[in-house]
Structures are given as C-alpha cells and as structure tokens.
Tab-separated table of C-alpha atoms and ligand atoms in Angstrom:
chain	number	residue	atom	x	y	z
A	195	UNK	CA	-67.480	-111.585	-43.605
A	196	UNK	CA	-70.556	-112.690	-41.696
A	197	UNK	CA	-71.406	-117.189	-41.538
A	198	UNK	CA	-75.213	-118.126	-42.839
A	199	UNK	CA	-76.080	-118.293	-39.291
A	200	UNK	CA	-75.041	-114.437	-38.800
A	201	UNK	CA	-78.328	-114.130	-41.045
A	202	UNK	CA	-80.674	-115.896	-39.206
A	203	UNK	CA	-83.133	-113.242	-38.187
A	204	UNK	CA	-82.687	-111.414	-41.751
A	205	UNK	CA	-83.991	-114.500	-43.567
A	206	UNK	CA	-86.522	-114.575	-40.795
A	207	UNK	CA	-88.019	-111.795	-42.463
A	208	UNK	CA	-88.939	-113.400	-45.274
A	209	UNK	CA	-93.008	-113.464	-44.458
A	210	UNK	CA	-93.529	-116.135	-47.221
A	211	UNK	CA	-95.379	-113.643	-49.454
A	212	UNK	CA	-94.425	-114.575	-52.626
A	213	UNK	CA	-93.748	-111.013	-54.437
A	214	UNK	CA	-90.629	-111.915	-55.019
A	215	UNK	CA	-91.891	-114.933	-57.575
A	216	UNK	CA	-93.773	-111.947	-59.729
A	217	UNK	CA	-90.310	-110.343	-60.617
A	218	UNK	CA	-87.485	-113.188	-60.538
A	219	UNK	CA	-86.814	-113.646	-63.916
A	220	UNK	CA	-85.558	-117.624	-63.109
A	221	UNK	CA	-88.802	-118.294	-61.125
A	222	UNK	CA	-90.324	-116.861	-64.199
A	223	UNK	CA	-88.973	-118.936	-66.477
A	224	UNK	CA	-88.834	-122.522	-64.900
A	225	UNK	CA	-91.990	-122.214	-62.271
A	226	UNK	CA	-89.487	-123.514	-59.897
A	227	UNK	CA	-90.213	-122.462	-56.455
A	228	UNK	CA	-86.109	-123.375	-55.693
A	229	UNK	CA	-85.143	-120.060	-58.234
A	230	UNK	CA	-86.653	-117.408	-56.216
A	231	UNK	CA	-85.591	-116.278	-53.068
A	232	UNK	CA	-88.947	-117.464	-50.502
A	233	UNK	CA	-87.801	-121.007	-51.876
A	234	UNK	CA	-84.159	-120.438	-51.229
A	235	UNK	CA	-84.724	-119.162	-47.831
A	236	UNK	CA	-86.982	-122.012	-46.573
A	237	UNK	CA	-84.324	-124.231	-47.455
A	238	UNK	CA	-81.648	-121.854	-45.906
A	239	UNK	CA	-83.684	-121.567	-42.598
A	240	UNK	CA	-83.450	-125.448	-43.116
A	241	UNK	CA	-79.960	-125.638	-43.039
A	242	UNK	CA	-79.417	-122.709	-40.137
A	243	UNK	CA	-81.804	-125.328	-37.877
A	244	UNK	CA	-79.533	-128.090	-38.874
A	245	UNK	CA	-82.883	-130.125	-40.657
A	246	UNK	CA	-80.986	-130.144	-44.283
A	247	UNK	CA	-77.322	-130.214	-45.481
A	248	UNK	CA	-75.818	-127.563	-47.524
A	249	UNK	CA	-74.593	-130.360	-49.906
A	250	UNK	CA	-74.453	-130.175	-53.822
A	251	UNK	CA	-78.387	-130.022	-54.446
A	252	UNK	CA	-78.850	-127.315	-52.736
A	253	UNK	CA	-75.735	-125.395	-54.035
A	254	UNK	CA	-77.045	-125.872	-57.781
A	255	UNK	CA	-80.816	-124.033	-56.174
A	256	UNK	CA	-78.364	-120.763	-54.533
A	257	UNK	CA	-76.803	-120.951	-58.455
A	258	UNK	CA	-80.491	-120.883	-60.174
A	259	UNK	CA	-80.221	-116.775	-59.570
A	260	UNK	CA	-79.086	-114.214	-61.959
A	261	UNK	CA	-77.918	-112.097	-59.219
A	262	UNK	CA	-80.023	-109.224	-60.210
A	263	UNK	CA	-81.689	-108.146	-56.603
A	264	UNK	CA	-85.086	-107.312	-58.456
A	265	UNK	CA	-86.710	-109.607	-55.352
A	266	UNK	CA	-84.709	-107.407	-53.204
A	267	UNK	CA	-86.239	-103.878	-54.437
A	268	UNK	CA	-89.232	-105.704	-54.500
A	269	UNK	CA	-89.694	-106.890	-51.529
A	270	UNK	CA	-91.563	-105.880	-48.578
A	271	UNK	CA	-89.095	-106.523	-46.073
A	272	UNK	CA	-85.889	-105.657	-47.981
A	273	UNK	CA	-84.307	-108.754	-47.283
A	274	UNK	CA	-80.459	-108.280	-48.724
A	275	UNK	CA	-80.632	-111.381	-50.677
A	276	UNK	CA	-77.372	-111.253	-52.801
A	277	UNK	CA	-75.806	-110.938	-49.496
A	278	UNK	CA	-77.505	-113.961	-48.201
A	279	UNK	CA	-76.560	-116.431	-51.105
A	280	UNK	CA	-72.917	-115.329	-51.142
A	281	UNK	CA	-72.596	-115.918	-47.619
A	282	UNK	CA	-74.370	-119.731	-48.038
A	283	UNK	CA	-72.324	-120.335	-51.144
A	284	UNK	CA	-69.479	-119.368	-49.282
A	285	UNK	CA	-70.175	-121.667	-46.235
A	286	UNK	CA	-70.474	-124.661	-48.957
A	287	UNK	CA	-66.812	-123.766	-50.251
A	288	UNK	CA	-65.912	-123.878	-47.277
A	289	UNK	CA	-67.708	-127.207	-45.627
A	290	UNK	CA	-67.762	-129.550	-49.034
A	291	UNK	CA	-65.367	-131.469	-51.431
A	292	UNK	CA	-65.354	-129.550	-54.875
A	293	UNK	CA	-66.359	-131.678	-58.188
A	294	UNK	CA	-63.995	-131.277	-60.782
A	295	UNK	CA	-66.419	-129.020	-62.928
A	296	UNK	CA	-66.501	-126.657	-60.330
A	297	UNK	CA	-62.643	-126.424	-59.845
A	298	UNK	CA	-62.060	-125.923	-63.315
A	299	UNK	CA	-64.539	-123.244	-63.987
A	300	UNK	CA	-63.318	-121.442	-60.242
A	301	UNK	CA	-59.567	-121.775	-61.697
A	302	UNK	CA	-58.696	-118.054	-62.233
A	303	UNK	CA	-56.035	-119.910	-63.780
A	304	UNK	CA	-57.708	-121.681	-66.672
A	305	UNK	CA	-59.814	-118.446	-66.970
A	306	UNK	CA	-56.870	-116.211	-67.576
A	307	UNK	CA	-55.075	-118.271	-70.035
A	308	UNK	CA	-58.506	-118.247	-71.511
A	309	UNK	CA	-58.748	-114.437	-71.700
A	310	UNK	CA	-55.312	-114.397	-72.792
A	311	UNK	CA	-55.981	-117.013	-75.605
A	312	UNK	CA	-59.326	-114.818	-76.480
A	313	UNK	CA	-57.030	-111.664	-77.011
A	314	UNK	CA	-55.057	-114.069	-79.836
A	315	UNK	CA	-57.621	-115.523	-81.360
A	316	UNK	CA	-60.054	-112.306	-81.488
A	317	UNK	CA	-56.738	-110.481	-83.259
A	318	UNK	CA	-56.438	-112.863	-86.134
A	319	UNK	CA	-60.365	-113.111	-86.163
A	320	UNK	CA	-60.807	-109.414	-87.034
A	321	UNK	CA	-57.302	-109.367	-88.790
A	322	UNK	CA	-59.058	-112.046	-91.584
A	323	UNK	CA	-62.038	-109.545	-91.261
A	324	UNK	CA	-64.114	-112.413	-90.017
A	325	UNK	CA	-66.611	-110.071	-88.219
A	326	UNK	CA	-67.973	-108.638	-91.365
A	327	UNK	CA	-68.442	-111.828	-93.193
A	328	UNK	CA	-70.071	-113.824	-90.624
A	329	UNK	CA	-72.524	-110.918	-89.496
A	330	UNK	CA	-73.114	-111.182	-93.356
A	331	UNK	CA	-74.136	-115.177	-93.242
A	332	UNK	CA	-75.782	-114.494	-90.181
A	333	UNK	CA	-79.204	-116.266	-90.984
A	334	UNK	CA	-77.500	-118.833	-92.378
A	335	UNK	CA	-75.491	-119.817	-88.722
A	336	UNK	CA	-78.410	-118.943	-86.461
A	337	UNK	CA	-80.205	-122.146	-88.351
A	338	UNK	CA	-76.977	-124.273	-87.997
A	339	UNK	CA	-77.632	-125.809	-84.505
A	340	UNK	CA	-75.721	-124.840	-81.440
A	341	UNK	CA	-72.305	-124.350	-82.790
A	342	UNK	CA	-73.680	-122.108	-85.238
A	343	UNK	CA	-75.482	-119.770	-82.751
A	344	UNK	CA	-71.980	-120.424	-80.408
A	345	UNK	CA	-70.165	-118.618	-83.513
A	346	UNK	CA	-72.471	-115.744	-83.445
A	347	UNK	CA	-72.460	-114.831	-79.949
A	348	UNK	CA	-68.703	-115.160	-80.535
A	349	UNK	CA	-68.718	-112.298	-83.699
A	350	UNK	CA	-71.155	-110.388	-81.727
A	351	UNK	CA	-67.936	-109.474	-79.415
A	352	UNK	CA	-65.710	-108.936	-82.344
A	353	UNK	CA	-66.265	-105.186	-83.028
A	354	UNK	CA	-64.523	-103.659	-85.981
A	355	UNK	CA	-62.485	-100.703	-85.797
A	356	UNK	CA	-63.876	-97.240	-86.018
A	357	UNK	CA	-62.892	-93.604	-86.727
A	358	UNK	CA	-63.214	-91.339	-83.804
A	359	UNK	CA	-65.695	-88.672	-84.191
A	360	UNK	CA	-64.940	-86.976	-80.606
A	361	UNK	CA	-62.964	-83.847	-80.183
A	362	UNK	CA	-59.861	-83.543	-78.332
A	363	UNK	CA	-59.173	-81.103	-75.634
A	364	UNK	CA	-59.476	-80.087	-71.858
A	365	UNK	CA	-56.974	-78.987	-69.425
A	366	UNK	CA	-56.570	-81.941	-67.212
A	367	UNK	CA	-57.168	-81.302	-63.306
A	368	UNK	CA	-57.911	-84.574	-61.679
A	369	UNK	CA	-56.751	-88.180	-61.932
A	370	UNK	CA	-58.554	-91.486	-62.476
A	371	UNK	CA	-57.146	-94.708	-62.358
A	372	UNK	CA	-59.037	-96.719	-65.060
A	373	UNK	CA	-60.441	-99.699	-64.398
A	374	UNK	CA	-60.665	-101.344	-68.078
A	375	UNK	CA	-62.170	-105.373	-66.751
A	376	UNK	CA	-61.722	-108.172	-68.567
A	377	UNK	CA	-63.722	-108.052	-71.346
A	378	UNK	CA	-61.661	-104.414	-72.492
A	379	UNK	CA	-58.755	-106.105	-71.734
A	380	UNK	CA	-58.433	-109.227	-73.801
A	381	UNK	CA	-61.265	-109.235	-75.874
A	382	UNK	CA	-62.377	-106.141	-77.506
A	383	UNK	CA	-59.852	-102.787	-77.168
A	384	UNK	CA	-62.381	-100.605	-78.920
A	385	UNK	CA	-64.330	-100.606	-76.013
A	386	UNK	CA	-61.332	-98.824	-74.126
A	387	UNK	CA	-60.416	-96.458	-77.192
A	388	UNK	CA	-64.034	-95.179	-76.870
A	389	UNK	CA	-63.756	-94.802	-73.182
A	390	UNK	CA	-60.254	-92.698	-73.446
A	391	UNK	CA	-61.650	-90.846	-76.698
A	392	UNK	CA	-64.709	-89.338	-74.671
A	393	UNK	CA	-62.726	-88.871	-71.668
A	394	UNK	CA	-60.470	-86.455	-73.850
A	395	UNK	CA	-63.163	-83.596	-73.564
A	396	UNK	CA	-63.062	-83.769	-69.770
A	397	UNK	CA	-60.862	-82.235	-67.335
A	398	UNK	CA	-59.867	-86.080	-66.293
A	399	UNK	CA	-56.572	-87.492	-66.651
A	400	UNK	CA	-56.973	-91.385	-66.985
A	401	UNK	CA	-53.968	-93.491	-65.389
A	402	UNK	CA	-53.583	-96.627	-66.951
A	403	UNK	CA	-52.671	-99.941	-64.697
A	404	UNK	CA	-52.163	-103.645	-64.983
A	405	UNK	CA	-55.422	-104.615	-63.179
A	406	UNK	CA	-56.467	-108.602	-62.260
A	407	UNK	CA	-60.251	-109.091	-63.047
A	408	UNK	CA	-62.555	-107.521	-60.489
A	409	UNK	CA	-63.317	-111.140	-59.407
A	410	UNK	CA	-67.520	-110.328	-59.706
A	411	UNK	CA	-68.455	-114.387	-60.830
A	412	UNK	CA	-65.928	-115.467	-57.535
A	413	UNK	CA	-68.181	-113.022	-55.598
A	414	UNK	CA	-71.203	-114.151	-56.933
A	415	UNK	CA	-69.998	-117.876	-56.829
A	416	UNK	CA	-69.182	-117.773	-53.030
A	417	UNK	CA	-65.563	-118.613	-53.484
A	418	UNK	CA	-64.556	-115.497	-51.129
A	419	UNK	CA	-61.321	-116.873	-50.888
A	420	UNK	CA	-60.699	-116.494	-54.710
A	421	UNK	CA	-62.607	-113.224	-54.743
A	422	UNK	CA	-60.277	-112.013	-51.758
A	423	UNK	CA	-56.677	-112.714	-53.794
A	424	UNK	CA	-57.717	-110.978	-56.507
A	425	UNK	CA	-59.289	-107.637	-54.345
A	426	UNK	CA	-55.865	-107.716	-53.180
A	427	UNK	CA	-53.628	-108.037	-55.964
A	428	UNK	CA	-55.805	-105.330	-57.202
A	429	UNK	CA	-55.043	-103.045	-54.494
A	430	UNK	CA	-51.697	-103.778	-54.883
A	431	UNK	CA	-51.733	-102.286	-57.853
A	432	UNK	CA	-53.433	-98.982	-56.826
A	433	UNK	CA	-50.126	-97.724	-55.633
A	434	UNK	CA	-50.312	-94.088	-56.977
A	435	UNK	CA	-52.791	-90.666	-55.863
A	436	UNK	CA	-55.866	-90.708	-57.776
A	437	UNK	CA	-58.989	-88.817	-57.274
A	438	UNK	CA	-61.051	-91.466	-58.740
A	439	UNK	CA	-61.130	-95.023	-60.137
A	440	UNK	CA	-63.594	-95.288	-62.942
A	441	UNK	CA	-64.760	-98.300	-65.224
A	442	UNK	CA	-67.616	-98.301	-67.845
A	443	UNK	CA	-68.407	-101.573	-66.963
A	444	UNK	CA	-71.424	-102.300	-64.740
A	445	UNK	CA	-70.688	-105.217	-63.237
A	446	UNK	CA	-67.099	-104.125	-62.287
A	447	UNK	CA	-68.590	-101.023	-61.014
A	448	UNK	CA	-70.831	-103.039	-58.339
A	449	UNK	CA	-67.796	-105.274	-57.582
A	450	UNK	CA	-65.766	-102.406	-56.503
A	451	UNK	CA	-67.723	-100.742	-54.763
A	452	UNK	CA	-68.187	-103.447	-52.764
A	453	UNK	CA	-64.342	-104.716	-52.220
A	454	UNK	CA	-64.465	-102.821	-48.595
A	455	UNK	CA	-67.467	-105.150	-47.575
A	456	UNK	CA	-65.108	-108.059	-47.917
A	457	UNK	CA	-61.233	-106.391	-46.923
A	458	UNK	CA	-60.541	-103.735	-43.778
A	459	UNK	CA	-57.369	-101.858	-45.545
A	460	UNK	CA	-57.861	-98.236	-46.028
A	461	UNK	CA	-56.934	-99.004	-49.555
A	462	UNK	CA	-59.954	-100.978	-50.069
A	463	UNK	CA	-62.381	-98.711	-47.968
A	464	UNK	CA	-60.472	-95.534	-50.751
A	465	UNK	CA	-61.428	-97.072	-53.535
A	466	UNK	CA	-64.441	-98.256	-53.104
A	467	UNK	CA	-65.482	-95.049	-51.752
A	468	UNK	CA	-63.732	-93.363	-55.038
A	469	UNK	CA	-65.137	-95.397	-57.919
A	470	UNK	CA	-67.432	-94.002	-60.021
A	471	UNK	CA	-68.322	-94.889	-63.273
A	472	UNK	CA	-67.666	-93.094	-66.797
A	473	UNK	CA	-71.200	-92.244	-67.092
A	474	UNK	CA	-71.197	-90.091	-63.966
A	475	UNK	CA	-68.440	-87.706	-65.709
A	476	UNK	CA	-70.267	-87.275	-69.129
A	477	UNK	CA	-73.635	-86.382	-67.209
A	478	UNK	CA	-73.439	-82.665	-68.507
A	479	UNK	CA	-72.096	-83.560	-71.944
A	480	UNK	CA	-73.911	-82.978	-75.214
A	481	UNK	CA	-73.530	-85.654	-77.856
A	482	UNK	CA	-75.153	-85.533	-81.347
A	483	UNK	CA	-75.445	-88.452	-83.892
A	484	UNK	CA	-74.522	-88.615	-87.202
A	485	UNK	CA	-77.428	-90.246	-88.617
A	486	UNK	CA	-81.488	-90.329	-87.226
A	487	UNK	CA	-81.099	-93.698	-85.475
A	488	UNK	CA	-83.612	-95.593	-83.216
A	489	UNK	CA	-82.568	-96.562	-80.295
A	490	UNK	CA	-83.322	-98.216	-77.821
A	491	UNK	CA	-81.246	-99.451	-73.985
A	492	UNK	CA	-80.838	-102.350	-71.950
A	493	UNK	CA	-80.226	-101.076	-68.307
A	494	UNK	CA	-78.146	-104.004	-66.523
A	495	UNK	CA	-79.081	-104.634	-63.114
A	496	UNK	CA	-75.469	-103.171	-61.350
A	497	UNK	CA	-76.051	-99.796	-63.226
A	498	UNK	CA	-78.065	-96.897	-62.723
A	499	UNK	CA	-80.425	-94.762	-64.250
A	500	UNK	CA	-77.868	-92.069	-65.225
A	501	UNK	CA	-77.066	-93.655	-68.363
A	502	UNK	CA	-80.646	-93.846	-69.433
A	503	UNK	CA	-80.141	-90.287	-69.328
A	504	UNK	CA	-77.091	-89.775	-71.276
A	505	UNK	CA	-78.850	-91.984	-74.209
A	506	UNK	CA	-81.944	-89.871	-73.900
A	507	UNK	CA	-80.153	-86.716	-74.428
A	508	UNK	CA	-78.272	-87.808	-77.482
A	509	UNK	CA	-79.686	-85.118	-80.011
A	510	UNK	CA	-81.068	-86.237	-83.348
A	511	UNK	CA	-81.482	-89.906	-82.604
A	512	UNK	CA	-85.377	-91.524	-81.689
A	513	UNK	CA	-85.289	-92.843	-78.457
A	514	UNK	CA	-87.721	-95.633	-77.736
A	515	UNK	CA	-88.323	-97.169	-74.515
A	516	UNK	CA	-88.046	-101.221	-74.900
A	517	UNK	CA	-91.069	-103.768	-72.223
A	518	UNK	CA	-88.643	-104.949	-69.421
A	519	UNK	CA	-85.710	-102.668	-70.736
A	520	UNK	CA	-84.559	-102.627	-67.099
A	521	UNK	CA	-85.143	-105.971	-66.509
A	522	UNK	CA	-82.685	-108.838	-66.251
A	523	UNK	CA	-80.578	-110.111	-69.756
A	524	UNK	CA	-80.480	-114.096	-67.924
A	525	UNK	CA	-76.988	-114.178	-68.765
A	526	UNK	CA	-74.620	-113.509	-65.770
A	527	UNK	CA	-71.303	-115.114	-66.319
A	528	UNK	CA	-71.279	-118.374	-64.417
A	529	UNK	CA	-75.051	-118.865	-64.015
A	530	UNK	CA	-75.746	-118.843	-68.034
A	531	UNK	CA	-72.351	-121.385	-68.170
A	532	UNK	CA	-74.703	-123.719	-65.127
A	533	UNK	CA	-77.702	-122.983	-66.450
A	534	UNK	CA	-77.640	-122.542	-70.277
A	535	UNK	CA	-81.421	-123.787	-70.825
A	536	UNK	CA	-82.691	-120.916	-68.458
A	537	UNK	CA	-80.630	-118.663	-69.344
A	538	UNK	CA	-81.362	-118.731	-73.054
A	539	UNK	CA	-85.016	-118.905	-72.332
A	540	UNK	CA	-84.564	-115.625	-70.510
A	541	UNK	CA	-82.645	-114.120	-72.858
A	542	UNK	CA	-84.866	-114.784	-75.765
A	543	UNK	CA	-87.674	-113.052	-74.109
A	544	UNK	CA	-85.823	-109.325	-73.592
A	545	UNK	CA	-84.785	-109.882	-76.991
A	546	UNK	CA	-88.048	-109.809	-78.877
A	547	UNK	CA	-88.920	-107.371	-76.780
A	548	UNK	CA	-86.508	-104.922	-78.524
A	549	UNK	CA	-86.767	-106.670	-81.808
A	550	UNK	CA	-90.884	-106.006	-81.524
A	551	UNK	CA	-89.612	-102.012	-81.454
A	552	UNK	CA	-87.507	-102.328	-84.559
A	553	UNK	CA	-84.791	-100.594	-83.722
A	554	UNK	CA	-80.942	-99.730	-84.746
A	555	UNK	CA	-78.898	-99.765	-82.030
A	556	UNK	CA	-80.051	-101.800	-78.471
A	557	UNK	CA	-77.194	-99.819	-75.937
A	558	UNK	CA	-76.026	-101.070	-72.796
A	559	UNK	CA	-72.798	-100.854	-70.558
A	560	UNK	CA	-71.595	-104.415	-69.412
A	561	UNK	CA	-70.318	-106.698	-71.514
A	562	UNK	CA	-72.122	-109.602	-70.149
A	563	UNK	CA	-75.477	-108.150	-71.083
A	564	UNK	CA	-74.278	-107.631	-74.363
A	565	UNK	CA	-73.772	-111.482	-74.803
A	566	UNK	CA	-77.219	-112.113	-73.330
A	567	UNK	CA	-78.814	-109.784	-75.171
A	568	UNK	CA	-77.019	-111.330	-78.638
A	569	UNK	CA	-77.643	-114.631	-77.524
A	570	UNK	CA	-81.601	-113.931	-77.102
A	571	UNK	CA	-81.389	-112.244	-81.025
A	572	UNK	CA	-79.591	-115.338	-82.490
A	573	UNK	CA	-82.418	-117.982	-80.726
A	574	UNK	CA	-84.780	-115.376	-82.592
A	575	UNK	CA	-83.105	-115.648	-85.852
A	576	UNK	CA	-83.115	-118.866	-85.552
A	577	UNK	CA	-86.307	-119.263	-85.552
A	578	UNK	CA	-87.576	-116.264	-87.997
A	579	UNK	CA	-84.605	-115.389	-89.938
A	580	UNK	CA	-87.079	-112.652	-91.321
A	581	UNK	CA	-87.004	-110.106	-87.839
A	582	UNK	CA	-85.015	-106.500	-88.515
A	583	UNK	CA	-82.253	-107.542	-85.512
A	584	UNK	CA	-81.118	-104.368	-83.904
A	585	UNK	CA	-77.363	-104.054	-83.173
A	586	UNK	CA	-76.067	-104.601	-79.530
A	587	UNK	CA	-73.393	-102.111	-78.772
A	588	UNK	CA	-71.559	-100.747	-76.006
A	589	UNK	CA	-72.971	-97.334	-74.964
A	590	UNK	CA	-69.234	-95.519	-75.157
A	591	UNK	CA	-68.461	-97.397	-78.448
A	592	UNK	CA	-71.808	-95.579	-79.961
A	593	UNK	CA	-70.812	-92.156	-78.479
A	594	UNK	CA	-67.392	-92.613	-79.690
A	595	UNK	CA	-68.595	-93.573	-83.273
A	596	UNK	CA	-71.596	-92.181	-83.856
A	597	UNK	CA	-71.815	-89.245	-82.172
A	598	UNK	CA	-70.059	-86.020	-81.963
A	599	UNK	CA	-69.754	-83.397	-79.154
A	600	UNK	CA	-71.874	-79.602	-79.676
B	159	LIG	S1	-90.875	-110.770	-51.323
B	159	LIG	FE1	-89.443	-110.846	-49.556
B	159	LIG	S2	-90.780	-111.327	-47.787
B	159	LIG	FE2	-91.970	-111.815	-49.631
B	159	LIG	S3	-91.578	-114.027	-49.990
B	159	LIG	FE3	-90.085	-112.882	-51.236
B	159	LIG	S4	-88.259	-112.727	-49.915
B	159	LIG	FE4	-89.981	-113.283	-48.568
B	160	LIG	S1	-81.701	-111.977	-57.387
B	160	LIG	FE1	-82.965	-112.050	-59.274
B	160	LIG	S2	-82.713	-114.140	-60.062
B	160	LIG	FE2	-81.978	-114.148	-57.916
B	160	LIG	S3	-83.751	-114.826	-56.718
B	160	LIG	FE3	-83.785	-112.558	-56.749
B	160	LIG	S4	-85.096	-111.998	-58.531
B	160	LIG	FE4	-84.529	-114.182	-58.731
C-alpha cells in the first residue's frame, strides 16, 4: 500500500475548482469547506510539505466524508479520492496515540460480540412479534425524542418472516461461494433466504462458508492493519473451487473487489477478480408482482446501475424515479456513528425526496442504506406524523416475497 507522500502529484491535481463542493453531500450539508475533498487536499498538501500535523483535528476533517466518490466522477481531473483519505487515515494509525473512543469502536472485538448479541436479541425481538407492534405505534415513537427514533431504526431491521413465492428448479453447473456480510449474518436471515430462494432458478450452486466481515468501515477508517487480518482470515476460508463469490450486498461487493489492492496472494487477486454480485446473475430473469405497487430505488454509491434495471423490469409494478435516487443515504457505518448531526441531516433530505413520490416500497441493496434511508423517514415522522412513509426493503427480500418468476 502506497504512504500520503506516494500521492503527492495526484493531489497536485486538484486545480482548486470547486466542482467537487456542488455534489458532496457533507459539504452540502454543513458549508464546511473541511467536508469536501479541495478542502481536504489543501490540508493534505499541508501535511506532505511538512507545514501541518496529521494530528486528531485533521483526522475528524478525512472522517467528515461519506465515502461515496461522487467528487471523484465529478471531477475534472479524476483525482482517486477514496484512495487518498485511506492512505492519510492510514498514515495517522500509524504515526498517533489512539483515544479510547476510537479503540473501542476499531475493536473487531467489541463489534463481533455486538453482532453476535444483535443475532440474540433480534430472535426474541421478532419471537415476541415486536416488529409488527412497534411499526404499528410508529408515530407515536418517532415523537418520543431520540430513543424513540433509536427504536425505530432498530424495528426497521427486524423483518418478519415471509412465504416464498419463487419457483424451484435448475440443473446446477457452476459454483459460488456466498458471501452473506454481516448484516445477513447476525441480524436479519431473511435477507439470505431471499438470496438462496432466487438463486434456486439459476444454474448456480451456492457454497455456504463461515466468513469474518468484509472489514469495509476498517478500510474506510484507515486501520489497514485491521482491514488486512480480516482479508486474510477471509481467504483462509476460501479453501474450496468456486467459479464465483457473490454477495447482494453493495458495500461488501466494493470491499472485495478491492482485497487484491491491499494483499499480493493469488487468492486475493482470484477472488477479487471472481466476485460478482447477485444482481449480475438475475439480469435475464423475469419477475412479476403480486400486487400493482409503486416503487421506487435508492442506488447506493458501491453498486451499479444493473439493479436499476432488474427493478425496472419487474412486470405489473409502477416504477417511479425518486430526485437524488442515486445520490448518497449520509449514513455509512462509522461516519453516521462520528457524525450523527450530518448524517441525519443528510438522510432526512433523500428521504422526503421519496416520501414527496408516495410510494410503497423504496428498494435498495446494502444494508447500511437501508438504515439511512429509515433513519431520514423517522426524522420525517417526527416532524409530520401525517406523510404516507414508503417501506425500505431489501431488493432480493421484495423479489423473494412479492414477486414471482414468468
Ligand atoms: S473537482 Fe477535483 S480538481 Fe476540482 S476542486 Fe474538487 S478535487 Fe480539485
Ligand atoms: S467522497 Fe463523497 S462525501 Fe467524501 S468528499 Fe467526496 S463527495 Fe464528499
């Protein structure tokens, strides 16, 4: 992996501008020239010349980004700014103390017995049926202060259980190694069902295996060291012939694909080069709803425009075409933990965006996006308990149970 020096004439580029301030959702929504990336690369090129520190301050400016490259496809001189801020975050790890906030929310640690604790408590929740009735009260916790909007965000990842519509078939003539990430894993299993239950029309069979998280908010944190032991626990893992590796999840999806930026083993260079995501094998598939829905998508910013697609082609539903669908949600695991303010602000904004279209189902395929986009809806509610709130689901949970296959 390349130092912040390495990028010296890259940052260089940076002509000062200013597109990038037009689409950086952050700039947008605090005016601060520190959030986009012309601020953060005068204060880089500071650093490189040895006229600032990279010290504390300027860690919590690298952390006001969502990660979501928009300044990058933006701008003129295609500066790879994700790249950029990993490697300075990185160099920061590596030159500072850490404060204890920061150790415990790096802790993979602490964040796996959290997951693991999640998977208990989410169990019981929907064993007591607790989705159902607190959806039901819903107006009534938006308007309850923090905790009470806390509580919703937390139902909003409590699916119930569904019948599967889906046929069953398909002679099976290639292998995938599934790549379920976290979220499948401890929090909501319905998310996998629906992935396996499509998957049974195609020609793929879908090897299970005990996989670490991808390690995307160590990535995106700069703690490459943390980010490395888990790419490599995960390739330990990948010890049998596959064809592909395949995830529905977005944000795994981008991390993968990246793991042979960060390791030389073949293994990593194989399966980076072989992951793909679910969308990519249900490209020629026909689904039909059950019901005349409206919907609408959220595109995340690690996922293409394939899925778009798939959601366009579903027969007998309205599709509808949300402002900013493909614009960032503000949540991003660790920076809407940092920056909770911003990141609500954000969110609120793509949310009344879909709630101004009225529609049934807002779909999307990461799991973090999902939380933003539920957190936006319950600052809305909060404030007009009156608005029709669409429903935030996984794209493969609404094929699964809402659609069938012609
Ligand atoms: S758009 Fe690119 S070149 Fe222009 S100010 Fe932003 S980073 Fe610099
Ligand atoms: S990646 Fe997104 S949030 Fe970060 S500086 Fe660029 S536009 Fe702003």
């Amino acid at each position: 992996m390349k130092n912040l020096k390495d990028y010296e004439d890259e940052i260089y580029k940076c002509s000062r501008c200013g597109l990038c301030q037009s689409v950086c959702p952050v700039y947008k929504a605090t005016l601060n020239e520190c959030a986009v990336s012309r601020g953060k690369f005068n204060i880089l090129n500071g650093i490189i010349k040895g006229e600032l520190n990279l010290n504390s301050t300027v860690k919590k400016y690298l952390d006001l980004c969502t990660g979501c490259n928009a300044c990058h496809d933006f701008c003129p001189s295609k500066i790879d700014v994700k790249e950029i801020f990993t490697a300075a975050k990185a160099e920061y790890y590596k030159t500072n103390s850490i404060s204890f906030f920061e150790k415990i929310i790096n802790s993979y640690t602490l964040f796996k017995v959290g997951l693991l604790s999640g998977r208990i408590f989410f169990s019981v929740y929907r064993f007591l049926r607790l989705p159902g009735i607190i959806k039901y009260f819903d107006k009534f916790f938006c308007k309850a202060g923090i905790l009470g909007k806390r509580l919703l965000l937390l139902n909003s990842l409590a699916n119930c259980r569904y019948k599967n519509r889906l046929r069953k078939s398909k002679h099976k003539i290639k292998k995938a190694v599934y790549f379920e990430g976290c979220f499948n894993k401890y929090i909501n299993k319905e998310n996998e069902e629906a992935v396996k239950n499509i998957l049974e029309e195609s020609n793929i069979e879908l090897i299970k295996k005990d996989f670490e998280c991808c390690g995307v908010s160590y990535l995106n944190d700069g703690n490459i060291e943390q980010f490395l032991s888990l790419l490599n626990r995960n390739l330990k893992k990948l010890d049998t012939e596959y064809d592909y590796v395949i995830t529905d999840c977005a944000s795994c999806y981008e991390t993968l694909k990246n793991y042979k930026l960060y390791s030389s083993k073949n293994s990593a260079k194989k399966l980076s080069d072989s992951v793909i995501m679910v969308t990519d094998l249900i490209k020629n598939f026909t689904f039909e709803a059950v019901k005349p829905y409206r919907i609408t998508v959220h595109k995340p910013c690690h996922d293409t425009y394939d899925f778009i697609d798939i959601v366009k082609n579903i027969k007998g539903i309205e599709y509808i075409e949300a402002k900013d669908y493909d614009k960032c949600c503000g949540f991003s695991g660790k920076f809407a933990l940092k920056n909770q303010e911003i990141s609500r602000k954000i969110a609120k904004q793509k949310a009344q965006n879909y709630i101004d279209e009225q529609a049934d189902f807002i779909l999307t395929t990461c799991p973090a996006c999902q939380l933003g986009l539920n957190q936006g809806i319950t600052e809305i509610l909060a404030e007009n308990g009156k608005e029709k709130i669409p429903e935030v689901m996984n794209l493969f949970l609404f094929l699964a149970k809402y659609c069938k296959t012609v």
